[in-house]
XYZ file of C-alpha atoms in Angstrom:
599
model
C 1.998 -37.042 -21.173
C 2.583 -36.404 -24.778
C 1.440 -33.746 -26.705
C -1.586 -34.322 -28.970
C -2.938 -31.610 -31.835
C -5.758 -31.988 -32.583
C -7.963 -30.042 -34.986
C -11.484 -29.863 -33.670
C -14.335 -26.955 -34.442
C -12.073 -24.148 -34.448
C -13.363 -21.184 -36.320
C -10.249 -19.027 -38.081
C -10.850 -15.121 -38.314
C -11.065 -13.989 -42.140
C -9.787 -10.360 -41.563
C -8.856 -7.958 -44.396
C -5.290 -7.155 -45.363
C -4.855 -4.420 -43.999
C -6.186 -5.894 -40.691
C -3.559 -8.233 -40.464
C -0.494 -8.384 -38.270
C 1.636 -9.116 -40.966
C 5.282 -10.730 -40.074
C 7.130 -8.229 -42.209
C 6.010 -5.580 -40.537
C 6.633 -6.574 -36.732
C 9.714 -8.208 -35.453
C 10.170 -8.902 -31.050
C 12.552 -6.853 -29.467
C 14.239 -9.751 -28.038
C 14.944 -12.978 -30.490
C 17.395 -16.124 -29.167
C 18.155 -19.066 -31.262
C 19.205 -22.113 -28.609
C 20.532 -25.090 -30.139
C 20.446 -28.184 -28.388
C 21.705 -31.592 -29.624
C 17.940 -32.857 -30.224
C 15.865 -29.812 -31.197
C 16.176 -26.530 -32.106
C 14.598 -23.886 -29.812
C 13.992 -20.149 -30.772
C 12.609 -17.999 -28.033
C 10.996 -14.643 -28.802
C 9.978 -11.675 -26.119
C 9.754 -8.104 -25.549
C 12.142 -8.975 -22.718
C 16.189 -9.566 -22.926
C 16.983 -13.289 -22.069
C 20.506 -14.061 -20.818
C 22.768 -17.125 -20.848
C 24.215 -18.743 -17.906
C 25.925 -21.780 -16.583
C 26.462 -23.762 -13.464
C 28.480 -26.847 -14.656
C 27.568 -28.315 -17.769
C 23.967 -27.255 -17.614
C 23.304 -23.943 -19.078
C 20.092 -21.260 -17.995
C 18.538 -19.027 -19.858
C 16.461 -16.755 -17.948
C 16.348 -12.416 -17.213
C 19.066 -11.749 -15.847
C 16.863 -10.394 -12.777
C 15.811 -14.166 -12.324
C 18.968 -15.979 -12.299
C 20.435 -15.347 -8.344
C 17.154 -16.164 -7.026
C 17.528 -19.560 -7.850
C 21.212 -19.926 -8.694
C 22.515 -19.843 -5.008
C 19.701 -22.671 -3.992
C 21.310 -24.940 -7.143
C 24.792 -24.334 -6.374
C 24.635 -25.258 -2.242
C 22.876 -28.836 -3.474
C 24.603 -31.564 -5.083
C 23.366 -34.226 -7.487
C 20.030 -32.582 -8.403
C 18.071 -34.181 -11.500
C 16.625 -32.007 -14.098
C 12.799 -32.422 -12.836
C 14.007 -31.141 -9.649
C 16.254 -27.767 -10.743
C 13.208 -26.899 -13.389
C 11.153 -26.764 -10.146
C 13.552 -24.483 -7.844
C 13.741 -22.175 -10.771
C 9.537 -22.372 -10.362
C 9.342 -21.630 -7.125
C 11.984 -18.988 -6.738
C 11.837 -16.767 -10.016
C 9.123 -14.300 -10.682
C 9.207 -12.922 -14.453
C 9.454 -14.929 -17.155
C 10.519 -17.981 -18.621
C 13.648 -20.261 -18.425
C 15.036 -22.554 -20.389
C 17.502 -25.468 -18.510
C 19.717 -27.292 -20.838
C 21.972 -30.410 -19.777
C 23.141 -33.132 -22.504
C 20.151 -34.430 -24.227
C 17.781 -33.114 -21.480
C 16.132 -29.410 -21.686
C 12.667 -28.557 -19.343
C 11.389 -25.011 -20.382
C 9.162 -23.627 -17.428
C 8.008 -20.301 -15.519
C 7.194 -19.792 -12.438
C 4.928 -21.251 -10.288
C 1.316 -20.365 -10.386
C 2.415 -18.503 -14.285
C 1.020 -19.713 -16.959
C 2.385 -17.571 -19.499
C 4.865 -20.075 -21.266
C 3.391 -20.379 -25.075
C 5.168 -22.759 -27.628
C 4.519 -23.488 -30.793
C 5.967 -26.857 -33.083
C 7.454 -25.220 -36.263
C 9.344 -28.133 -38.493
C 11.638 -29.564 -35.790
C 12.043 -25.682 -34.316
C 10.482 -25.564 -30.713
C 9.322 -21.607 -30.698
C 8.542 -20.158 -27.041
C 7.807 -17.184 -25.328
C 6.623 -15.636 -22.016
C 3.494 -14.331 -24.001
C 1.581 -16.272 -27.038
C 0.751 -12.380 -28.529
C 4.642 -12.593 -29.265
C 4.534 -15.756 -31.224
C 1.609 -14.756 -32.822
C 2.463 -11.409 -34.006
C 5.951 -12.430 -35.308
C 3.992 -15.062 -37.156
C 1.411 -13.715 -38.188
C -1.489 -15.951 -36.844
C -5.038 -15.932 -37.093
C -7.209 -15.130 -34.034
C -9.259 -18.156 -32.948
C -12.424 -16.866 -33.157
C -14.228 -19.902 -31.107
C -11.749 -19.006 -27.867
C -12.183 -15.622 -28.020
C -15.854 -16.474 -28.366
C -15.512 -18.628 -25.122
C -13.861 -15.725 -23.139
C -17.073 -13.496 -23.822
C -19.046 -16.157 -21.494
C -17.851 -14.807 -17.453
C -19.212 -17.706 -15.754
C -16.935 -20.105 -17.166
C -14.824 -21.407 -13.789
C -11.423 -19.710 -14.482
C -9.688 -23.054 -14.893
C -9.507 -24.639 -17.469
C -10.819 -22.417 -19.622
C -9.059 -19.461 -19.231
C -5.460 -21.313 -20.027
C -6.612 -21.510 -23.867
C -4.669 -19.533 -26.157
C -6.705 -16.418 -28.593
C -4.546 -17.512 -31.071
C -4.436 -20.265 -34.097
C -1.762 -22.479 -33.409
C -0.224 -21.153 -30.180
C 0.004 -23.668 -27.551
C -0.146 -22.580 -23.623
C 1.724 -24.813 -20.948
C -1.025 -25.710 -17.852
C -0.856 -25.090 -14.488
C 2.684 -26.396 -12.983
C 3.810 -27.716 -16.071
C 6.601 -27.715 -17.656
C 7.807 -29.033 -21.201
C 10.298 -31.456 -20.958
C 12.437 -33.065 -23.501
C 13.910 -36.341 -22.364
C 15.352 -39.679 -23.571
C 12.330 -40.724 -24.713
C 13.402 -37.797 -27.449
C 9.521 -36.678 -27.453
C 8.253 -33.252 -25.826
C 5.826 -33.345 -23.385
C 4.556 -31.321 -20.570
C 5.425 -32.827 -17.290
C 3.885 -31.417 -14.040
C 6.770 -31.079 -11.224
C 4.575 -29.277 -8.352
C 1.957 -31.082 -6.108
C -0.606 -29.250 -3.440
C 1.043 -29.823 -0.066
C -0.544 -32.183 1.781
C -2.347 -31.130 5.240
C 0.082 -30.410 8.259
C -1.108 -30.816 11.930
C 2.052 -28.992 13.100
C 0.487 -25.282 12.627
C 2.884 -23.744 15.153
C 5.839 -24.845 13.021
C 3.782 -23.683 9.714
C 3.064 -20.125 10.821
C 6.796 -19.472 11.388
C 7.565 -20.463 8.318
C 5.243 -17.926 6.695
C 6.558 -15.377 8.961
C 10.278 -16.124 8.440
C 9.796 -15.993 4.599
C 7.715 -12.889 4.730
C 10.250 -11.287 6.441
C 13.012 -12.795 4.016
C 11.252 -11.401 1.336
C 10.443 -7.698 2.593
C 14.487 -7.749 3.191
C 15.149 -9.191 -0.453
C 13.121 -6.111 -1.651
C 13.966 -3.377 0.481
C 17.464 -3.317 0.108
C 16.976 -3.921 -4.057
C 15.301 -0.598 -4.205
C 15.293 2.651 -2.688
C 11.771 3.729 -3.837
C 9.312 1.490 -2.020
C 5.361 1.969 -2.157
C 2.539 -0.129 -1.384
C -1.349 -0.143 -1.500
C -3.281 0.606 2.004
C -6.472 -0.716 0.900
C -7.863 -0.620 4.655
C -7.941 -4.179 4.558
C -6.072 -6.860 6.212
C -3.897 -7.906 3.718
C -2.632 -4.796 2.390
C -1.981 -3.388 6.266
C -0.268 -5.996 7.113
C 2.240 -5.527 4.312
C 2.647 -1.831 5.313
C 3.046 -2.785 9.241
C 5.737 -5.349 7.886
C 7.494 -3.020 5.567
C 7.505 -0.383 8.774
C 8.999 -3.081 11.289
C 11.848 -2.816 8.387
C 12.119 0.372 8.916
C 12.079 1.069 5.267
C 11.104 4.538 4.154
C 7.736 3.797 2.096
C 4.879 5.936 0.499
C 1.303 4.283 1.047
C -1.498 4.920 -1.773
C -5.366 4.400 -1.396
C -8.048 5.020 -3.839
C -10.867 6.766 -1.697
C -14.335 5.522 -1.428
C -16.913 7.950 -2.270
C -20.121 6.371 -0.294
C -20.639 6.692 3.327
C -21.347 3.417 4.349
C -17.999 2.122 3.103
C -15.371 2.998 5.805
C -11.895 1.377 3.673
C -10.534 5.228 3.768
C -11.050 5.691 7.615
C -9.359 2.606 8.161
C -6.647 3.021 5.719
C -6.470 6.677 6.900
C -6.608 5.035 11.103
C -3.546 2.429 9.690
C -1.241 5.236 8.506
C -1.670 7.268 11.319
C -0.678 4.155 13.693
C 2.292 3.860 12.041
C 2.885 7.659 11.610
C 3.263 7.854 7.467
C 1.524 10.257 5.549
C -1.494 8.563 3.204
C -1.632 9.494 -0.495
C -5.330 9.413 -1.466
C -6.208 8.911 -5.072
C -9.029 9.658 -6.855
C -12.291 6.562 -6.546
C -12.067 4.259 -8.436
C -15.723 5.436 -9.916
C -13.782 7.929 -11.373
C -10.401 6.264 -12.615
C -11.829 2.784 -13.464
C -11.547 1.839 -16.732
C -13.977 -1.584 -16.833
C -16.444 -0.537 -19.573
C -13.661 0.859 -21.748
C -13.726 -1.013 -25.281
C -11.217 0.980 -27.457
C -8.658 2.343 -25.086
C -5.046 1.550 -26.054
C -3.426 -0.664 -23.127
C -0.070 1.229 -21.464
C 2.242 1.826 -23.798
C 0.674 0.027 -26.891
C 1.979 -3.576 -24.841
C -0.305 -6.293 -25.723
C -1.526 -8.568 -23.243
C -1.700 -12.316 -24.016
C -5.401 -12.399 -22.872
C -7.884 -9.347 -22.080
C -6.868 -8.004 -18.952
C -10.287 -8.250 -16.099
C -8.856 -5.720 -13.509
C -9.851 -2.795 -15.925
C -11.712 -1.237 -12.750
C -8.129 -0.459 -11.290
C -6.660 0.446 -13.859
C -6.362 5.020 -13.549
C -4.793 3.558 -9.653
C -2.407 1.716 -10.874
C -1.692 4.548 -13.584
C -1.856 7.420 -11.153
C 0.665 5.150 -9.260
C 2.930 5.262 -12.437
C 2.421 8.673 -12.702
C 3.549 9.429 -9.487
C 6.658 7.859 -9.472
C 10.147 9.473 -9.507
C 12.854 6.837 -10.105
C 12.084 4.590 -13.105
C 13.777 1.054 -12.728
C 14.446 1.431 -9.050
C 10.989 1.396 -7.508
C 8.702 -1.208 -6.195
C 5.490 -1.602 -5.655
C 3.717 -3.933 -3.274
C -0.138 -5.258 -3.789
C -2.408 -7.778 -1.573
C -3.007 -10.476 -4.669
C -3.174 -13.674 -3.099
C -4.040 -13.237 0.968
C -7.807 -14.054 0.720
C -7.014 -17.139 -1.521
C -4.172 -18.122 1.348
C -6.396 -17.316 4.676
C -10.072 -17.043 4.050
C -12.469 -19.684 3.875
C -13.363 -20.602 0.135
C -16.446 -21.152 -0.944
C -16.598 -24.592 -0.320
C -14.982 -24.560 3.108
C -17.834 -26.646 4.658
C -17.342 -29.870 2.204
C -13.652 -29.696 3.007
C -14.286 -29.222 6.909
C -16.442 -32.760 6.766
C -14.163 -34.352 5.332
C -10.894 -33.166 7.175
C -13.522 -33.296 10.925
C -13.771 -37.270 10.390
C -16.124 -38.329 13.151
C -17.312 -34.704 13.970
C -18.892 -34.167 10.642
C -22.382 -35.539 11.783
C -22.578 -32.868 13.986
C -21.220 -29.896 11.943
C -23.729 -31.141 8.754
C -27.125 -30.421 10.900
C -25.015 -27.389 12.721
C -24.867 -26.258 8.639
C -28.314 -27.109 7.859
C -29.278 -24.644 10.490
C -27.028 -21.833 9.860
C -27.354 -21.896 6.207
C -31.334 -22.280 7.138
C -31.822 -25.455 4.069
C -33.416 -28.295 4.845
C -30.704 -30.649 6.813
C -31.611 -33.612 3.889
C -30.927 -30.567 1.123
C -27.448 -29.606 3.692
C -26.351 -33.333 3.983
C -26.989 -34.089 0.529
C -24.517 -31.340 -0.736
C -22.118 -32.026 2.325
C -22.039 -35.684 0.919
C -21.778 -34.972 -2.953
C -19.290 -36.839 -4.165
C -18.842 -35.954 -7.691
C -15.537 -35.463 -9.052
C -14.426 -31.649 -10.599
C -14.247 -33.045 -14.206
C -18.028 -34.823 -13.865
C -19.309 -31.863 -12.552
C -17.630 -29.495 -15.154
C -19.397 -31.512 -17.874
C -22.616 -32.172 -16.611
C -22.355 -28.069 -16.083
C -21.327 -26.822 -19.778
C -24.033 -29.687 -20.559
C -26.758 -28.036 -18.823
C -25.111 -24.189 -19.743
C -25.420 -24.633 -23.594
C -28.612 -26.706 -23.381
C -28.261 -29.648 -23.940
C -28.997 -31.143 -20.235
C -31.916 -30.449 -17.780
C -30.902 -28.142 -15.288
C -30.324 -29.740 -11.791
C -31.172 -25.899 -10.099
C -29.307 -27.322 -7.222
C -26.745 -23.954 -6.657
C -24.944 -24.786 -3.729
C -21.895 -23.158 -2.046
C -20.542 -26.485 -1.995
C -20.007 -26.773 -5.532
C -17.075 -26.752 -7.155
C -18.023 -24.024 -9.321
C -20.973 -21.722 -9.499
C -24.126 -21.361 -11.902
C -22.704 -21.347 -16.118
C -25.042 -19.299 -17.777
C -24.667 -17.940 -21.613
C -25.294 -14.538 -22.663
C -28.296 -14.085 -24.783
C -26.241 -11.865 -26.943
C -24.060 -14.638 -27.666
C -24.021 -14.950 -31.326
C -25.918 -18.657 -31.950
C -23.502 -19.806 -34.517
C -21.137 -20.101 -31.690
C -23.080 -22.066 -29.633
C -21.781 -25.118 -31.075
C -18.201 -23.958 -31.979
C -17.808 -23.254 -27.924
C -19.587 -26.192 -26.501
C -17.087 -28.204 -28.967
C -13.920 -26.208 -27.451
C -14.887 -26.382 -24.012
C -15.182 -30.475 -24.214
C -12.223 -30.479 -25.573
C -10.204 -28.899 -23.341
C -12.384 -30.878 -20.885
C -11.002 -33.833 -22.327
C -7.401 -32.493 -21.937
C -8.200 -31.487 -18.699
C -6.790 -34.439 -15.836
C -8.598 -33.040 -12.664
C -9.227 -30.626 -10.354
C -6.705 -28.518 -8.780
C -7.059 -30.929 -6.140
C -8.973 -33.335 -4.491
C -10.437 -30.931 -2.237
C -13.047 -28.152 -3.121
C -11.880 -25.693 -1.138
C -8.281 -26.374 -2.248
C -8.847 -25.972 -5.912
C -11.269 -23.311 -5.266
C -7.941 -21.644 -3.623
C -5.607 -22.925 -6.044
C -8.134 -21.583 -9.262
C -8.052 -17.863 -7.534
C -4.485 -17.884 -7.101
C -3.948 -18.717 -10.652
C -6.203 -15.669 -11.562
C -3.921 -13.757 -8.920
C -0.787 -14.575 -10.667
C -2.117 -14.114 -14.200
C -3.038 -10.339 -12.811
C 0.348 -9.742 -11.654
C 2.366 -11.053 -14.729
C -0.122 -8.446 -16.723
C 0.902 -5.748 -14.645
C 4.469 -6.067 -14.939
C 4.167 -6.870 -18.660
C 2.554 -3.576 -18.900
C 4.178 -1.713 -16.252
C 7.240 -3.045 -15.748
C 9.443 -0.847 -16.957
C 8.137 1.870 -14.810
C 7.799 -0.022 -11.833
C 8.187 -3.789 -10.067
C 4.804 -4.811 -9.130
C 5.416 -7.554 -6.266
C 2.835 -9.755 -3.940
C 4.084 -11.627 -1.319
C 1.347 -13.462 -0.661
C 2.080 -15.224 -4.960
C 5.433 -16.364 -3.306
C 5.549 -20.436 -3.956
C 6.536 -20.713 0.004
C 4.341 -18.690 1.537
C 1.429 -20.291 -0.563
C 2.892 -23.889 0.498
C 2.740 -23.146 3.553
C -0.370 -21.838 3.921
C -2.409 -24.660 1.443
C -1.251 -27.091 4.252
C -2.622 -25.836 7.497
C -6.351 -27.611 7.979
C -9.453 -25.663 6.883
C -10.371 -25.844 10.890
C -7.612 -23.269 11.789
C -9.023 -20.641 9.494
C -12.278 -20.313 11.075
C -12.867 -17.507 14.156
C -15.731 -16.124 14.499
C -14.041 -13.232 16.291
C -10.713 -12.096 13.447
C -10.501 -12.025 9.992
C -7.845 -14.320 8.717
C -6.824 -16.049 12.189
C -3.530 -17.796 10.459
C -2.462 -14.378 8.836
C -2.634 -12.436 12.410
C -0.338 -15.692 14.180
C 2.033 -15.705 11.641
C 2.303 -11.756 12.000
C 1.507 -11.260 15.430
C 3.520 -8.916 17.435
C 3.332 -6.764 13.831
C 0.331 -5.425 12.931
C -2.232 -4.117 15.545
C -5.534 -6.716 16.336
C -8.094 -4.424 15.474
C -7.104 -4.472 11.863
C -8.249 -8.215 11.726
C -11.046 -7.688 14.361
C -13.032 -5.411 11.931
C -16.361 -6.287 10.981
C -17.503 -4.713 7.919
C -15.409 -4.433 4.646
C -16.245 -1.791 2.031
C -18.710 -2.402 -0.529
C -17.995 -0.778 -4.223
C -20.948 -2.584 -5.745
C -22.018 1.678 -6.325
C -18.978 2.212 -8.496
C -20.321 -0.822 -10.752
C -23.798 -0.155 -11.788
C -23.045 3.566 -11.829
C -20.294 2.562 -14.403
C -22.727 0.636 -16.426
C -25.535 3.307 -16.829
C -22.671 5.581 -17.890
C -21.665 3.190 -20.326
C -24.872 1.853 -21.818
C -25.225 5.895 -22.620
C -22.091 6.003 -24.530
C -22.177 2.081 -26.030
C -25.802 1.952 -27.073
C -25.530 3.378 -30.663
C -21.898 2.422 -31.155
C -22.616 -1.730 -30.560
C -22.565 -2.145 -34.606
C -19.130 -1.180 -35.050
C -17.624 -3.603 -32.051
C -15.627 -6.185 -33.417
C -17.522 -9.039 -31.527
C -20.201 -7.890 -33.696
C -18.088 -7.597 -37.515
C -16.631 -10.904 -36.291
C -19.948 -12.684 -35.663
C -19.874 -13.277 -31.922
C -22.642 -11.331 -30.874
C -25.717 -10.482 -32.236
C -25.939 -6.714 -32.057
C -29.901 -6.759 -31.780
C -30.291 -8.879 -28.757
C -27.311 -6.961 -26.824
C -29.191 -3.835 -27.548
C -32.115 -4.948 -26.675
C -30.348 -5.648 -23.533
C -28.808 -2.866 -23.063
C -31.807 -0.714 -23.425
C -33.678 -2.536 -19.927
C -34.297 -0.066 -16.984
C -33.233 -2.594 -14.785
C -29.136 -3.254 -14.640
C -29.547 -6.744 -12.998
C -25.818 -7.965 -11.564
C -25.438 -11.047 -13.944
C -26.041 -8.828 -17.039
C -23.861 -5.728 -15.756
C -20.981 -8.728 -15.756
C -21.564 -10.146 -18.600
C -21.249 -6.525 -20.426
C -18.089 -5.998 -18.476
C -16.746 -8.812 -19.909
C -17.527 -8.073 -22.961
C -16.052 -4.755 -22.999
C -12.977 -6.690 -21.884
C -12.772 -8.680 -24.637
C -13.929 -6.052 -27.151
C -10.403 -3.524 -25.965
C -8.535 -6.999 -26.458
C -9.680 -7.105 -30.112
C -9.295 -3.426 -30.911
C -5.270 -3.595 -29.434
C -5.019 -7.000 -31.241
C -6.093 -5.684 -34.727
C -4.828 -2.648 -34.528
C-alpha cells in the first residue's frame, strides 16, 4: 500500500527551551549514509551497522545478525527481494537491515519487531531501530495526543500500541516491511502470513523440538556464561531441562515469593534439585519491583522508544546484571512467548466451533453449562460474527462515550472491556478518540481471522516488544534470548488446531510432546500457579503514600493530560479496586517515560 500522511488532531508539546532535546546538543553513536540509485537513506542508532554483500545485493545489518541469515541466502538460488527481506525476518534477532539490489531496497526487522521507525526528510529516507533516535537527533516534538492514548491500559495492544510518541516519526506495522520498487514509490509491504492449520501434529511437534534443540546448540557454544530464569513454571523449566540435556554448565535465578499460598519457589527449588544445579534466589519481586516508579532513570540513561510495562521485574533483571562476571560473553534465557504458543487464549472456545465443524452444536450447550450463562447468551457469543475492526470501533465508540454500552463482556471477544480513566484530562477526550480512528482507519484487520489466533499473535507482539527493550537496555551487559520469539518455533506452533491444546490433565499438552523424554511430567501436571496479585496492591498503598502530594509536579499533569484533582481524589479511596491500581501503574509508566524523555 502506499504511504499516506496525514495531519489529523494531533496536539504538539510547547516545552520550554531548556526542555528541549535540542539537535546540537545530541548526536547517535552510530550514523550511516546509504546511497542507492533512487533515494537516499541515512540510518541512525546507538548500535554499529555493518556492510555486506552476497552478489550484487548488499546487507546492512549488526554484524551479530548477518550469518544467521547469510548461510540460508547463499545455499538458495534465484531468490526475489520479497523473499530474502523475509529470511532476514525470520532468522535475525536485533535490529534492522537494510537489502539493496539495483533499483530495489526492502528495509525490515525481525519478525514479530516492530521497532523499525522512518521518517521522509526531502528525498532522504531516515531509519532507525528506535524512533527516540530519530527524534532526538532531530529534535522533535512529543505528540502529546499518543502519549495521551498510552495513559488509557485497556486499549487492546494492537493497534494502538505501534503509534509513535513522537511528531513526525513513522513506525513500520506488524510484518511489514518498506519496500522501494519499480513503481519508484515507498510503501510498506507485508511479507509474513499466520500459518495455516496443520492436521499432521506428529510431524509439527518435531519440528519444534528439532529447532529448540538447534537453537540451545546455536547459543551454547556462542557463550561460555549461560543463565536462565527458573520461574517454577513450565516454560521456564523446560528451558533449564533443555539447556541440561546439553550438558551446558548454567546458573538458574528465581525471584522468591514471599506468601505462603504461592508455591513457584518450592517448585523452582524441586526443578533444580532434579537436575542437581544449585538455585540462586533473589530478592521478591515486592521488594525489587519497580512498577510505581515515575522518576527513576532507565539503565544506563538508554531511552526506550515507548514506556517500558515490565517495571515490576525490573531489580531481577538488574540483580541479574549485577551478578554477572563476563560482560559480552553471557546469555541469558527468559520464558516470553510459551503461554502465547501453548495455552488456550482467551477466545479458545469461538475458535474450537469453528475449527470442530459438525461437533460445535454439542460443545456450545457443553459451554453454556460450564461457563454456567444461559445456552441462548453462550450460543449467541459462540456465533458472533463481527469482524476485529467492527468490533474495535463500536468499542472506542462506546469507551469515549459516544455509543450505548452493549455490557455484553464475553471471553469470546476479541478484546476486553475499554474503559477511560476519570483522571484523564477532558481536553483529550477528543484529541484521542480522533487518533485512535485514525489509526483504525489505517488499520487492515485483525491479526487473523481467528480470535484466538490474533489474541496469540497480539501477546506475542507485546512479548517481542519486551525483549527488544531489554536488550536495548541491557545489551551490552548481557544477551537476553527467548526461544519461544523464534519465527519457527512460533510457526509451528500457530498451526497445530486449538483441539490439541486442551487436557484437562497437563498444562501445555503440545509443549510436553514436543519435549517429552526432557523435562519430568509433573512439571506440566501441576495444578496451581503462583499468584503475586499481593505484591501489586501492596505496591500501590506504598505508592499512593509517596505520590499523593507530589501528583502536581508530574508531567502528565504540566502537560495537560490529567487532571491532578480527580487523580487525587482517586488516589485518596480506601478501597484499591484492580482496574484503578492498573490504570495508576500505567500511568506511572508513562510518567518515567516523560521524565527520561525531557530530561
Amino acid at each position: 500500500m502506499k504511504l499516506v500522511y496525514k495531519k489529523g488532531r494531533r496536539n504538539i508539546i510547547n516545552v520550554q527551551l531548556e526542555d528541549r532535546l535540542k539537535v546540537g546538543s545530541y548526536k547517535a553513536p552510530f550514523q550511516l549514509n546509504i546511497k542507492t540509485t533512487s533515494v537516499s537513506i541515512f540510518l541512525i542508532s546507538q548500535h554499529e551497522y555493518v556492510k555486506h554483500s552476497i552478489g550484487g545485493l548488499m546487507i546492512f545489518c549488526l554484524s551479530s545478525e548477518f550469518s544467521k541469515a547469510a548461510e540460508q541466502i547463499q545455499s538458495t538460488q534465484e531468490l526475489e527481494m520479497p523473499e530474502l527481506a523475509l529470511t532476514f525476518q525470520k532468522n535475525i534477532t536485533q535490529g534492522i537491515f537494510v537489502l539493496i539490489d539495483n533499483h530495489e531496497f526492502i528495509v525490515g526487522g525481525a519478525l514479530f519487531d516492530v521497532s523499525l521507525s522512518w521518517k521522509m526528510l526531502n528525498d532522504c529516507l531516515i531509519i532507525s531501530d528506535s524512533a527516540s533516535e530519530i527524534a532526538r537527533y532531530y529534535n522533535l516534538n512529543i505528540l502529546k495526543s499518543a502519549v495521551a492514548l498510552n495513559l488509557i491500559s485497556s486499549l487492546p495492544y494492537y493497534p494502538f500500541q505501534n503509534i509513535s510518541l513522537w511528531e513526525g516519526v513513522n513506525k513500520i506495522k506488524p510484518f511489514c516491511v518498506l519496500r522501494y520498487g519499480k513503481n519508484q514509490k515507498i510503501e510498506e509491504s507485508k511479507l509474513w502470513m499466520p500459518p495455516e492449520l496443520n492436521s499432521d501434529v506428529e510431524g509439527t511437534l518435531q519440528n519444534i523440538r528439532e529447532r529448540f534443540f538447534e537453537l540451545l546448540t546455536m547459543y551454547t557454544s556462542s557463550y561460555s556464561n549461560i543463565s536462565t530464569d527458573l520461574s517454577g513454571g513450565v516454560d521456564s523449566a523446560s528451558i533449564a531441562y533443555g539447556l541440561k540435556a546439553q550438558n551446558a554448565k548454567i546458573k538458574l535465578y528465581h525471584a522468591k515469593t514471599d506468601s505462603s499460598i504461592n508455591s513457584d519457589t518450592k517448585w523452582a527449588t524441586m526443578i533444580a534439585n532434579d537436575m542437581y544445579e544449585s538455585l540462586h534466589l533473589l530478592p521478591t519481586i515486592g521488594e525489587s519491583g519497580k512498577r510505581f516508579e515515575t522518576s527513576l532513570p532507565y539503565s544506563g540513561f538508554t531511552l526506550p522508544e515507548s514506556p517500558i510495562l515490565w517495571a515490576d521485574t525490573e531489580g531481577y533483571i538488574e540483580k541479574i546484571i549485577h551478578l554477572n562476571e563476563k560482560v559480552g560473553d553471557a546469555v541469558h534465557f527468559v520464558g516470553l512467548g510459551g503461554d502465547e504458543l501453548f495455552t488456550p487464549m482467551p477466545a479458545y472456545a469461538w475458535s474450537l466451533v469453528r475449527q470442530n465443524k459438525f461437533r460445535s452444536i454439542a460443545f456450545s450447550i457443553q459451554y453454556s453449562l460450564l461457563t454456567r450463562i444461559s445456552i441462548l447468551k453462550g450460543v449467541s457469543n459462540l456465533l458472533d460474527r463481527r469482524s476485529f475492526k467492527e468490533a474495535l470501533k463500536q468499542e472506542v465508540d462506546i469507551g469515549f462515550g459516544r455509543a450505548r454500552s452493549r455490557r455484553n463482556e464475553s471471553d469470546l471477544n476479541w478484546f476486553g472491556k475499554i474503559t477511560i480513566p476519570t483522571w484523564l484530562a477532558k481536553d483529550y477526550h477528543d484529541p484521542c478518540y480522533q487518533m485512535a480512528m485514525e489509526t483504525l482507519e489505517e488499520t487492515p484487520n485483525g491479526l487473523d481471522s481467528d480470535r484466538s489466533k490474533h489474541q496469540a499473535l497480539e501477546s506475542l507482539l507485546f512479548q517481542r516488544r519486551i525483549l527488544s527493550q531489554l536488550n536495548d537496555i541491557y545489551g551490552s551487559r548481557l544477551s537476553w534470548q527467548a526461544l519461544f520469539l523464534d519465527a519457527k518455533i512460533m510457526e509451528s506452533a500457530l498451526s497445530i488446531p486449538m483441539r490439541h491444546h486442551l487436557d484437562p490433565m497437563i498444562t501445555k499438552p503440545m509443549l510436553y510432546q514436543a519435549l517429552k523424554g526432557i523435562i519430568p511430567i509433573e512439571v506440566f501436571s501441576r495444578g496451581f500457579k503462583g499468584d503475586y496479585s499481593a505484591f501489586l496492591y501492596r505496591g500501590y498503598k506504598d505508592a499512593v503514600k509517596k505520590n499523593i502530594h507530589r501528583v502536581r509536579d508530574f508531567n502528565v499533569v504540566k502537560l495537560g493530560l490529567v487532571d491532578p484533582d480527580i487523580l487525587v481524589s482517586e488516589l485518596s479511596m480506601p478501597t484499591a479496586l484492580h482496574n484503578r491500581i492498573v490504570a495508576f501503574e500505567r500511568l506511572a509508566a508513562v510518567e518515567r517515560w516523560l521524565q527520561n524523555a525531557l530530561n
